[in-house]
Short mmCIF file of C-alpha atoms in Angstrom, two decimals:
data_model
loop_
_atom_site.label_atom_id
_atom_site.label_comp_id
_atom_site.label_asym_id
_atom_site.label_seq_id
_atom_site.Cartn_x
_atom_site.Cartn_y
_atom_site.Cartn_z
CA UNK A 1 0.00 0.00 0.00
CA UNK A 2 1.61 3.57 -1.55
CA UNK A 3 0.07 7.06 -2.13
CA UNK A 4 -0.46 7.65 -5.38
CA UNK A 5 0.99 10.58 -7.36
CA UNK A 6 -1.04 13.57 -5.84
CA UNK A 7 -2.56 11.81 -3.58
CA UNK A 8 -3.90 14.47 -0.40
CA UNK A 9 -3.29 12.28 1.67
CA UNK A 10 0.72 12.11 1.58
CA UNK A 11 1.53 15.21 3.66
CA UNK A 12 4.14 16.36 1.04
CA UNK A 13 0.79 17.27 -0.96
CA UNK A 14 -1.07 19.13 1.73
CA UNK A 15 -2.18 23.02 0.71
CA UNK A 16 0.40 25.34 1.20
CA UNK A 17 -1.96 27.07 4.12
CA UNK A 18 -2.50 24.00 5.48
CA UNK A 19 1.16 23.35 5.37
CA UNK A 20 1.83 27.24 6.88
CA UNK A 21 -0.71 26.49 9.26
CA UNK A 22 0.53 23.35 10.62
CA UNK A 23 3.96 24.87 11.13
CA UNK A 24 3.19 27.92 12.54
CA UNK A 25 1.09 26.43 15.11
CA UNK A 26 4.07 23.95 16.00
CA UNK A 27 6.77 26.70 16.04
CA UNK A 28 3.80 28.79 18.66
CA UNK A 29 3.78 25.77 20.88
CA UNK A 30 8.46 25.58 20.52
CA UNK A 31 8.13 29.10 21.22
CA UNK A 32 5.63 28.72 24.87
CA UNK A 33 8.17 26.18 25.95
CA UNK A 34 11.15 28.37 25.47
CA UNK A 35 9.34 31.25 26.90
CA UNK A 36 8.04 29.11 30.05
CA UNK A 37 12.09 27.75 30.67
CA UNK A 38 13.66 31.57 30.40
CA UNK A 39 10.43 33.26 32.45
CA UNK A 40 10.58 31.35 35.60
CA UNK A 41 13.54 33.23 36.49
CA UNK A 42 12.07 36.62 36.84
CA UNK A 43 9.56 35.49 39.54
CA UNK A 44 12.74 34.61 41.77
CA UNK A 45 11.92 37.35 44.36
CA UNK A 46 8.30 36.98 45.14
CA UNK A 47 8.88 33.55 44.74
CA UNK A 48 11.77 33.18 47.83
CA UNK A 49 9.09 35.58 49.95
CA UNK A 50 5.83 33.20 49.20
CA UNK A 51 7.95 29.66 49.62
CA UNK A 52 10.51 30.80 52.15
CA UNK A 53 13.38 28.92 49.99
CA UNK A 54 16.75 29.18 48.84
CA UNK A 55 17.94 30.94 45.84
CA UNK A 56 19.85 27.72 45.06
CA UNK A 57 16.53 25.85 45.39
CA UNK A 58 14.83 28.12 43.08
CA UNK A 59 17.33 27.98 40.46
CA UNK A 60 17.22 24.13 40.83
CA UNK A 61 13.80 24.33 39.42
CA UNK A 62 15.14 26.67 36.66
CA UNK A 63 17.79 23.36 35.85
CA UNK A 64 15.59 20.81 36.18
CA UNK A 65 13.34 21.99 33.26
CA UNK A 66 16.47 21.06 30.47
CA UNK A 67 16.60 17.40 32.00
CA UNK A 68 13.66 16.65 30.17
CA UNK A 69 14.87 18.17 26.84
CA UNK A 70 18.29 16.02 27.04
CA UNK A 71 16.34 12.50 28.28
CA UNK A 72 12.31 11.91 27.12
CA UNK A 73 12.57 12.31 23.74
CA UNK A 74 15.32 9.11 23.60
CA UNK A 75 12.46 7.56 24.95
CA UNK A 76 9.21 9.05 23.20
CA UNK A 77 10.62 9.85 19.80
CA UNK A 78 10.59 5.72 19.37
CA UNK A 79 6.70 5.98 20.26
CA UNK A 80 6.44 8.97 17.78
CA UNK A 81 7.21 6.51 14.98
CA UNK A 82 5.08 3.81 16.32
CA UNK A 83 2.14 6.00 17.13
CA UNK A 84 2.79 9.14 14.79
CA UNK A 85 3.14 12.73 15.98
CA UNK A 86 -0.45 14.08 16.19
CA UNK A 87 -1.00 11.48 19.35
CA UNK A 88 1.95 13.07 20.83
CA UNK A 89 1.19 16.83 20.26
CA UNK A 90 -2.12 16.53 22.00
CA UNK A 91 -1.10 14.61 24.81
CA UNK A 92 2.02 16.57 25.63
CA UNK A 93 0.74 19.78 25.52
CA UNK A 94 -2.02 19.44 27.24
CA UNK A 95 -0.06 17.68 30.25
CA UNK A 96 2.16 20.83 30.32
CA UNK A 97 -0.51 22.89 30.47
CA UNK A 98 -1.26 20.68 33.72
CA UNK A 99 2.35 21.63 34.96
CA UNK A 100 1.79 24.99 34.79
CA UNK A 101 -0.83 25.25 37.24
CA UNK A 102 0.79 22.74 39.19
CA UNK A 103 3.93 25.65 39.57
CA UNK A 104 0.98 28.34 39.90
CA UNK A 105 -0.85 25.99 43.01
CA UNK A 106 2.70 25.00 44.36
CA UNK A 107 2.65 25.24 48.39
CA UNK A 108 6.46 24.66 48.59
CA UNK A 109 9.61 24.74 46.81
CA UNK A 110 9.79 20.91 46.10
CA UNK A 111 6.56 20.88 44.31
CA UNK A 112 7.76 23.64 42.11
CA UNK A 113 10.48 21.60 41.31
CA UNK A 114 8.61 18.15 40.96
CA UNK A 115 6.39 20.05 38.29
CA UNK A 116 9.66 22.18 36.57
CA UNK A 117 10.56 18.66 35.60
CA UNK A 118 7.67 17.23 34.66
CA UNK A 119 7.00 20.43 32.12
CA UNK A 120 10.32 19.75 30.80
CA UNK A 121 9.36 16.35 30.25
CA UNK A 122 6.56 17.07 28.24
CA UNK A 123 7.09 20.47 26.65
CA UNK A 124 10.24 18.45 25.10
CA UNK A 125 8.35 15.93 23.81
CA UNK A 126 6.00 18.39 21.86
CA UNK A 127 8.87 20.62 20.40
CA UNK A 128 11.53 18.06 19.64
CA UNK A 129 8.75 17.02 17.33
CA UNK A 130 8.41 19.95 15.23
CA UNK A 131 11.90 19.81 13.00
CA UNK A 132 10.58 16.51 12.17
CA UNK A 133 7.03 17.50 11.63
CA UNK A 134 8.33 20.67 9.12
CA UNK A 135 10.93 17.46 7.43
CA UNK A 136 7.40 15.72 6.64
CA UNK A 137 5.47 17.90 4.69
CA UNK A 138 7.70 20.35 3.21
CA UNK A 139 10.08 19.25 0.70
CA UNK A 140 13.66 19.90 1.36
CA UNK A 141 14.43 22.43 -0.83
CA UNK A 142 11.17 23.87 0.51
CA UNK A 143 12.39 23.25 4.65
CA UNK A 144 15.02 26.94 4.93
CA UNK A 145 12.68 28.92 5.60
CA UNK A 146 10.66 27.08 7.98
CA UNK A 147 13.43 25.57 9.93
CA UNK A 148 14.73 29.09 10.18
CA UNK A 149 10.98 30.06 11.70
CA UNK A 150 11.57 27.22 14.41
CA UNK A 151 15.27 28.50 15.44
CA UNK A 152 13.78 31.77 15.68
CA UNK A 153 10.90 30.54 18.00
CA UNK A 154 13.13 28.77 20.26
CA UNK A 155 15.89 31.63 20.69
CA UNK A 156 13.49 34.54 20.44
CA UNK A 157 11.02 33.09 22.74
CA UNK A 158 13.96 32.97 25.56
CA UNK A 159 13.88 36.76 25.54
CA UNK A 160 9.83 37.61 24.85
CA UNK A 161 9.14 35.59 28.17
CA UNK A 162 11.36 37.12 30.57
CA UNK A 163 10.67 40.70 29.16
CA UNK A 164 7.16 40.31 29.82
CA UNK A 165 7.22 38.08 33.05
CA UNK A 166 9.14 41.26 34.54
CA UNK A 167 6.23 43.44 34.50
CA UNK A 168 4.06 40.82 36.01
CA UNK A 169 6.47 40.75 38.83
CA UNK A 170 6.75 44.03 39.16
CA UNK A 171 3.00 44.16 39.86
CA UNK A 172 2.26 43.32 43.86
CA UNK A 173 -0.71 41.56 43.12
CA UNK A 174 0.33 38.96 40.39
CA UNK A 175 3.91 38.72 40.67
CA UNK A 176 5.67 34.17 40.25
CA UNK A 177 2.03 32.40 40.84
CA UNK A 178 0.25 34.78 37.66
CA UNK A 179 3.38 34.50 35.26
CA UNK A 180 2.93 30.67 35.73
CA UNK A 181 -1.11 31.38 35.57
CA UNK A 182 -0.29 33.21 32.81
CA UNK A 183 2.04 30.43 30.68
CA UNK A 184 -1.08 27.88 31.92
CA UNK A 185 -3.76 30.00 29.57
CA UNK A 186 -1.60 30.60 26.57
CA UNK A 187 -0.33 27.09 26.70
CA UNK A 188 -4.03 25.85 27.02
CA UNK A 189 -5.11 28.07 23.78
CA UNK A 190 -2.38 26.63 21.77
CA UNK A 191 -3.28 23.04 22.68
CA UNK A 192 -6.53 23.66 21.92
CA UNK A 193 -5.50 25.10 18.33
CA UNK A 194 -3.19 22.40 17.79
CA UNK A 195 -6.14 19.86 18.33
CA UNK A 196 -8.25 21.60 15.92
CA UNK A 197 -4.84 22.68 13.41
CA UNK A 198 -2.78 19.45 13.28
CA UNK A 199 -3.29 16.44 11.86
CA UNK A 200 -1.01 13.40 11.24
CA UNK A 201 2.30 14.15 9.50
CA UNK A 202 3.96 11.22 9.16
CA UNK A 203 3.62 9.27 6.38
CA UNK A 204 4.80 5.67 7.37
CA UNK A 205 1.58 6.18 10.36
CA UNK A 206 -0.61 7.33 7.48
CA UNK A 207 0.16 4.02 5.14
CA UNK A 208 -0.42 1.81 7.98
CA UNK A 209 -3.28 3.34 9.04
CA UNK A 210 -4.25 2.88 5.03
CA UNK A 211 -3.09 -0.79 4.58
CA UNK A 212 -5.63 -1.76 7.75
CA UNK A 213 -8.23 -0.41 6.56
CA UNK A 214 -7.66 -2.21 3.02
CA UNK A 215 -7.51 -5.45 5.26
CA UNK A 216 -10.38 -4.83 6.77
CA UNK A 217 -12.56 -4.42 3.86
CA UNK A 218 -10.90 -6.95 1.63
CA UNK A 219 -10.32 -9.32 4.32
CA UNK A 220 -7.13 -9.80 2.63
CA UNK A 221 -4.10 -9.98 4.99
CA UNK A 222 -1.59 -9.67 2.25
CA UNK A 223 -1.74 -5.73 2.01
CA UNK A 224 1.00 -3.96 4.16
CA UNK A 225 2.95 -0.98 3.91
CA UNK A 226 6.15 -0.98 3.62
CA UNK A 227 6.76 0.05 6.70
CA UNK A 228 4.82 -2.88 8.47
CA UNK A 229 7.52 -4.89 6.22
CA UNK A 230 10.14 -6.21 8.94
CA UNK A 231 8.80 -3.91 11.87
CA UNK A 232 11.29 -4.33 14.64
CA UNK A 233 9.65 -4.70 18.11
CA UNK A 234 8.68 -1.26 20.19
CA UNK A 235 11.12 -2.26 22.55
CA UNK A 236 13.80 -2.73 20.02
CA UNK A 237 13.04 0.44 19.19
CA UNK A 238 13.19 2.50 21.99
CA UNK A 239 16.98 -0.04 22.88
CA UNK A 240 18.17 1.73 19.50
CA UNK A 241 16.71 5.54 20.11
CA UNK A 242 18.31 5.35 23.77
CA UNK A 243 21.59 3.64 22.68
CA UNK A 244 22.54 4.99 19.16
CA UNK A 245 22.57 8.85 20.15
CA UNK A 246 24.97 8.10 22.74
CA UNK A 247 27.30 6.04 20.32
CA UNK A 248 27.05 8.93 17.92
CA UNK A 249 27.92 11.39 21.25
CA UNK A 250 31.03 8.90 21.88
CA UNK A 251 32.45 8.26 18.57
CA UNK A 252 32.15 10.70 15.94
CA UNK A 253 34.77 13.79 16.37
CA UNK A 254 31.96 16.25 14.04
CA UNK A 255 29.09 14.92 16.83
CA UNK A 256 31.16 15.59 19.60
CA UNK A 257 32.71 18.80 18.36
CA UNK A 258 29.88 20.15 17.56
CA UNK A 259 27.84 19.05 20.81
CA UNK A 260 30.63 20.72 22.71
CA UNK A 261 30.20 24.05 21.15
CA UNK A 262 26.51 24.38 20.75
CA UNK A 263 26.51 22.80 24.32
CA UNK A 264 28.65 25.82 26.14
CA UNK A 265 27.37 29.02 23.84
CA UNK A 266 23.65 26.82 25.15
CA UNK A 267 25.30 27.21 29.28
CA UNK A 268 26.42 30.62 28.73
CA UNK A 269 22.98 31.74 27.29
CA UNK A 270 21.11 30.17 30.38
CA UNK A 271 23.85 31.66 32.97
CA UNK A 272 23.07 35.04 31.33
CA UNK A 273 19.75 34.23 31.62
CA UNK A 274 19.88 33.56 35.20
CA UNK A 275 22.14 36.69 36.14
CA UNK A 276 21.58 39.70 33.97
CA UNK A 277 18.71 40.41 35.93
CA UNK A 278 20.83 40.53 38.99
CA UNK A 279 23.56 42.42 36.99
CA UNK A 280 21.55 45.42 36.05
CA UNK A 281 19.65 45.60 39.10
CA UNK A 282 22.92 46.16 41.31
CA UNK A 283 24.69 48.20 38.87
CA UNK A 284 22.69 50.21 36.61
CA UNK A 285 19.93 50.20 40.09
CA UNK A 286 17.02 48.77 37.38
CA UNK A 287 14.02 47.58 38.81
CA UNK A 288 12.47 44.14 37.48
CA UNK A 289 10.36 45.01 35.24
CA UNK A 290 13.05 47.15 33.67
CA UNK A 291 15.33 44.17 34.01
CA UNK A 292 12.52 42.16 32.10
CA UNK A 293 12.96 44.70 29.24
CA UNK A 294 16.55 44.27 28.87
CA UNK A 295 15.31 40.40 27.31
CA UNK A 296 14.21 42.16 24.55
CA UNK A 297 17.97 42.10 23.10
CA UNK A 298 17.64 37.95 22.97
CA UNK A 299 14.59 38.68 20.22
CA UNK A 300 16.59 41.40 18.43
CA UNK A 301 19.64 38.98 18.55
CA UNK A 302 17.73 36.56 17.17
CA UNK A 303 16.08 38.63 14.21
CA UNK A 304 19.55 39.48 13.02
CA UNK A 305 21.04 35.91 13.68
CA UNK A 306 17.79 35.09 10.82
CA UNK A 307 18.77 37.60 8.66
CA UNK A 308 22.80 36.22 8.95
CA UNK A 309 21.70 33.14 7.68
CA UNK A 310 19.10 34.11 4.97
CA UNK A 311 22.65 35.35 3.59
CA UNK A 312 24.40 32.11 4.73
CA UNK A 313 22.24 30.04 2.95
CA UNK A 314 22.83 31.89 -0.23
CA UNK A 315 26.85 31.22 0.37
CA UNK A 316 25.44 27.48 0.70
CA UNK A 317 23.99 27.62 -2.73
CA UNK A 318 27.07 29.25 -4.43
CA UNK A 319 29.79 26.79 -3.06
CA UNK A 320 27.92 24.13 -1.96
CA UNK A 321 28.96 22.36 -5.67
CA UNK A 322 32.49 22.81 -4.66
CA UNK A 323 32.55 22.21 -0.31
CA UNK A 324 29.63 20.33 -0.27
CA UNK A 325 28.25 19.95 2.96
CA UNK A 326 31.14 22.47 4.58
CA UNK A 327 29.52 25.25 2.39
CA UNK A 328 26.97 25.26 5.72
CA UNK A 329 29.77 26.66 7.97
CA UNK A 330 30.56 29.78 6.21
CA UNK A 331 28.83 32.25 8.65
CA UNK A 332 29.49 30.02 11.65
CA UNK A 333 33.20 30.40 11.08
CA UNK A 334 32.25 34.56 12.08
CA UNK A 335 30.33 33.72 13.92
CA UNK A 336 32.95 31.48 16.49
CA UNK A 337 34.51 34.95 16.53
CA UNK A 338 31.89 37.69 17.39
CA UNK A 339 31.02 35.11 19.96
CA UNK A 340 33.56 35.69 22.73
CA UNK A 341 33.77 39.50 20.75
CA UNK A 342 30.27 40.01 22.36
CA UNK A 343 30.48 38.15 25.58
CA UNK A 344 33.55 40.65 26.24
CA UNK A 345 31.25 44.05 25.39
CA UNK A 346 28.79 42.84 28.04
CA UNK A 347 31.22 41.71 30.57
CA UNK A 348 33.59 44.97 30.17
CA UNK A 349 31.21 47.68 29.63
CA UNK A 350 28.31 46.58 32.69
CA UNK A 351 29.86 49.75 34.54
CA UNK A 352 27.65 52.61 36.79
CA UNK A 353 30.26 55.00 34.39
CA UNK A 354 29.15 53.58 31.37
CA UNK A 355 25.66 53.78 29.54
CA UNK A 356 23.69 50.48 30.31
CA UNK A 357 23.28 50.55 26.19
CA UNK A 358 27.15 49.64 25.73
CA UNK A 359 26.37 46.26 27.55
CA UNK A 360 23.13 45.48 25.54
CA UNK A 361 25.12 45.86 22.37
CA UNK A 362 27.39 43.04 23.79
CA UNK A 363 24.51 41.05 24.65
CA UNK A 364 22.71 41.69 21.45
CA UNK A 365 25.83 40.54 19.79
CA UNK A 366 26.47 37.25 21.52
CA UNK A 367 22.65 36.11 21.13
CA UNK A 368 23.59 36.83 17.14
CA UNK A 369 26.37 34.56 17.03
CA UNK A 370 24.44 31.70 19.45
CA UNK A 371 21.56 31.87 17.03
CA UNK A 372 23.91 31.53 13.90
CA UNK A 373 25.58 28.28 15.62
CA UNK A 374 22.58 27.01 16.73
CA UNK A 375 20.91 26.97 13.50
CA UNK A 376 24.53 26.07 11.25
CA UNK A 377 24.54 22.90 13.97
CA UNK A 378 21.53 21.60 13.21
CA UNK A 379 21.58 22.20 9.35
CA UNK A 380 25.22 20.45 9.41
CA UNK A 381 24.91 17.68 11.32
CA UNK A 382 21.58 16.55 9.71
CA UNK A 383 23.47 17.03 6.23
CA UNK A 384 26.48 15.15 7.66
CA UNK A 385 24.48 12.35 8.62
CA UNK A 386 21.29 11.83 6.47
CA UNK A 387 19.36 9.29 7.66
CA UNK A 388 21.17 8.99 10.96
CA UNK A 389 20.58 12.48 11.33
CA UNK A 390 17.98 12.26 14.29
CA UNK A 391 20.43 10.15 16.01
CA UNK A 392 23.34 12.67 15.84
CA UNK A 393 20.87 15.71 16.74
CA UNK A 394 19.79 13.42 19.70
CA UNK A 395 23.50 13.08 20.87
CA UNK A 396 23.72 17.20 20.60
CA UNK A 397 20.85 17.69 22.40
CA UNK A 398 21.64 15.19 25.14
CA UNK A 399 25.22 17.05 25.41
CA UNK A 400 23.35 20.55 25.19
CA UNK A 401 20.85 20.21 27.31
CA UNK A 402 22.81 18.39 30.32
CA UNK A 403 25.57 21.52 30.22
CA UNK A 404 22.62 23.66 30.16
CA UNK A 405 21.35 22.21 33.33
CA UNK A 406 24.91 22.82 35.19
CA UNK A 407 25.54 26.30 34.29
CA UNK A 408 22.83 28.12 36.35
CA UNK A 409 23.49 26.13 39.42
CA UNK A 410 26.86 28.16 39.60
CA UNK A 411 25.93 31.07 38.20
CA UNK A 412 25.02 32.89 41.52
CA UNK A 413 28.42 31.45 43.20
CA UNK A 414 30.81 32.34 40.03
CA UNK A 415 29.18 35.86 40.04
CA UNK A 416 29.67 36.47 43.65
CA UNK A 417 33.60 35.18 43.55
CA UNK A 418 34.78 36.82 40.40
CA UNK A 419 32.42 39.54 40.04
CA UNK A 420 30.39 39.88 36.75
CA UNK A 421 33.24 41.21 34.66
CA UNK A 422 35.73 38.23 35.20
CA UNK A 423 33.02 36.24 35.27
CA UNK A 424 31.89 36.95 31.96
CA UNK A 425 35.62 37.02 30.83
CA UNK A 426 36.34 33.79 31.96
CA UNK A 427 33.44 32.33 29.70
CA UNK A 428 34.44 34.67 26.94
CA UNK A 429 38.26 33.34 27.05
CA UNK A 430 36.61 29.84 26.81
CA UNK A 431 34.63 30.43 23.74
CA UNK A 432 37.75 32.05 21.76
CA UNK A 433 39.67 28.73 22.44
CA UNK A 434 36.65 26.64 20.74
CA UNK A 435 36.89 28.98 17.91
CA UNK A 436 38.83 26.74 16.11
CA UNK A 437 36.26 24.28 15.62
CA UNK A 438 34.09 25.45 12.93
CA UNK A 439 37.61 26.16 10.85
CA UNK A 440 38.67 22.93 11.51
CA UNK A 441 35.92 21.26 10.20
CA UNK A 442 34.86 24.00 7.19
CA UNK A 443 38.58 22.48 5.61
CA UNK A 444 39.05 19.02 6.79
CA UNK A 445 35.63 17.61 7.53
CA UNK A 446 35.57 15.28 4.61
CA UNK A 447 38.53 13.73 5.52
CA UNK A 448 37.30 13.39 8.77
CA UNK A 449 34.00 12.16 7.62
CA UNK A 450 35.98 10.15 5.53
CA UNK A 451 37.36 7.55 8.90
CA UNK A 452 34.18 6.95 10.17
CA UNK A 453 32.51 4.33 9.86
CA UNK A 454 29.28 5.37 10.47
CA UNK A 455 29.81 7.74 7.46
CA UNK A 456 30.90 4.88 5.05
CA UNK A 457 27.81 3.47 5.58
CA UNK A 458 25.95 6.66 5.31
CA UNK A 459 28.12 6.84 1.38
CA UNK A 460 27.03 3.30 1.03
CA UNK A 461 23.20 3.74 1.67
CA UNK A 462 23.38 6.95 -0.66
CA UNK A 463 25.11 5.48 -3.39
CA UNK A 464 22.14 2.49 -3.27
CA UNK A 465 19.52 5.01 -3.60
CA UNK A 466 21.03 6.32 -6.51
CA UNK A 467 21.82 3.49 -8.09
CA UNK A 468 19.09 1.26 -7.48
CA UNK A 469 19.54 -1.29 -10.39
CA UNK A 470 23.50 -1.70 -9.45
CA UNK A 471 23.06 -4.97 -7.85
CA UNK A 472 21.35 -6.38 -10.29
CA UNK A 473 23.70 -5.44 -12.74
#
């Protein structure tokens, strides 16, 4: 059982607004997630009044909500394929709208906590769903824009949630409880949308789905899809989803290379995100909903870090003919260096003798240059790797998301024993050493693709597909 050319139901042949509409809405709920992890932090203060905790326990339930981004989806992107994606938008979101108002309800600390993890958990499972989701129905020479929309949800979303949680705190009568109340009723809309929006995306769930049916009213068991065709176990399954990332995490240089890098500029984002508040308040004497504002850099950051690759992608199309899949690193190689270039402004310049806008500009610039990587990361490692390209985005995101969850737990400590200028310059001297990296592997990383065997096999699958008849032969 196949579609058939045209057919509607293959969801490469779904409208274009039913296409824009299915993304969209997916990027809306990426976007909530990212908004809910970067908010929680400017509730801190009403928060340690209300639960009579430790600012070490309350940035333990700003941690805790990566955990779920680096471990479920091993686990639920296995049941994704068995079960298809629409199953797991509905369920997921919903159940983090439920975490919300857990936080909002939350009579202690530990509860907040419990439920931090819990909305990691499930807002993870919902967003790590959506690069796949925009892989199904767009084509890929259709996917750079879209992709491009996701990135920009994720990063931009880090900075529209804490800008507008600090006015809610800075109001006595909502303050931590209403930003969660707040997160609870957008998330709720969107899941609601996304009931009524989405619809099943993958095609392999689709044909099955189809070949049943055709048993059913045939009552002839011989029609299958192909993907029914030596089905390994659900178990099997997850085994290889849990297993394989790590493999690709352990053995491939470009993997771990590039897990390291996206991995720290990930840490440094999250310890800004955890201490600029702080920062601004002591020195430039901001209050917190002012301090909310200054968030609004991450979204400009991110805007620009678009445009940047908009033009990157056009160096991809010139050169990609001649440094094929190494054409992708062109504006990652500048960006390595306005990286640390950046982190330097905002560490230097956060002085009571010098205008608060010097250290936005170093802020703005450093969120440009994350958003770059982030995006050149993905893009290359899912070239790299073709159809073991979930597994190697898996092992980045497992690497990302765990340094992610360390960084804010010593952000308070760090800032306290070197101040925030050598603070800032110690993590700025860190990411000029890994500047290297994208050089490295813009002129050697076919011949470092070249001694792995996991990319042999990837040359031997590919030159299969096109060649199908060479066996025969």
């Amino acid at each position: 059982v196949d579609f058939e050319d045209g057919d509607r139901r293959n969801p490469v042949n779904f409208s274009p607004a039913r296409k824009w509409a299915i993304t969209v809405n997916a990027c809306a709920f990426t976007g909530i997630v990212a908004a809910a992890a970067s908010s929680y932090t400017m509730g801190y203060s009403s928060m340690l009044r209300d639960l009579d905790c430790t600012l070490f326990q309350a940035t333990l339930g700003f941690s805790v909500y990566t955990l779920g981004f680096a471990f479920a989806p091993l686990v639920t992107s296995s049941f994704s394929e068995e079960f298809g994606r629409f199953r797991f938008y509905v369920v997921s979101s919903f159940m983090f709208v439920l975490t919300e108002v857990m936080i909002a309800l939350a009579p202690n600390i530990q509860s907040v906590i419990v439920a931090r993890t819990f909305g990691g958990c499930f807002g993870s499972t919902g967003a790590t769903l959506v690069a796949g989701t925009i892989a199904d129905i767009w084509l890929p020479h259709q996917r750079g824009f879209p992709m491009s929309l996701y990135a920009l949800a994720v990063v931009a979303s880090c900075g529209l949630g804490p800008m507008i949680a600090g006015w809610i705190e800075a109001n006595p009568s909502l303050q931590w409880r209403w930003i969660q109340w707040i997160h609870a009723v957008v998330s709720g809309v969107c899941s609601i949308t996304m009931l009524l929006v989405l619809t099943e995306t993958r095609s392999t769930v689709i044909l099955a789905r189809m070949a049943r049916q055709v048993r059913k009213d045939t009552g002839d068991g011989r029609y299958r899809a192909r993907s029914e065709a030596n089905k390994p176990r659900l178990m099997s399954m997850i085994a290889t989803s849990c297993t394989r990332p790590l493999r690709f995490l352990l053995t491939e240089p470009i993997v771990q290379s590039f897990s390291l890098w996206i991995g720290f500029v990930w840490g440094v984002l999250f310890f800004l995100l955890d201490s600029v508040s702080g920062e601004f308040k002591n020195i430039y004497g901001f209050g917190v909903g002012e301090t909310g504002s200054v968030f609004v850099t991450i979204a400009i950051g991110s805007l620009l870090g678009y445009l940047a690759n908009i033009y990157g992608e056009r160096l991809y199309k010139k050169y990609v003919h001649r440094k094929g899949q190494e054409a992708r690193l062109y504006i990652a190689c500048v960006a390595s260096i306005t990286l640390p270039i950046g982190m330097l402004i905002f560490a230097w310049t956060a002085r009571t003798d010098i205008p608060w806008m010097a250290p936005l500009i170093g802020l703005t610039l450093f969120i440009t240059s994350a958003f770059v990587i982030y995006q050149a990361v993905f893009i290359y490692l899912a070239d790299c790797y073709g159809p073991y390209a979930s597994s190697a985005l898996a092992g980045q995101s497992l690497c990302r998301n765990i340094i992610t969850t360390i960084f804010p737990l010593f952000t308070s400590r760090m800032n306290d024993l070197l101040t925030y200028k050598w603070a800032g310059t110690v993590f700025a001297l860190i990411a000029a050493i890994m500047i290297p990296i994208p050089y490295i592997l813009f002129f050697y990383g076919l011949r470092i693709r070249g001694w792995s065997p996991i990319s042999q096999k990837i040359l031997e699958i590919e030159a299969e597909q096109k060649n199908p008849d060479l066996e025969k032969s």
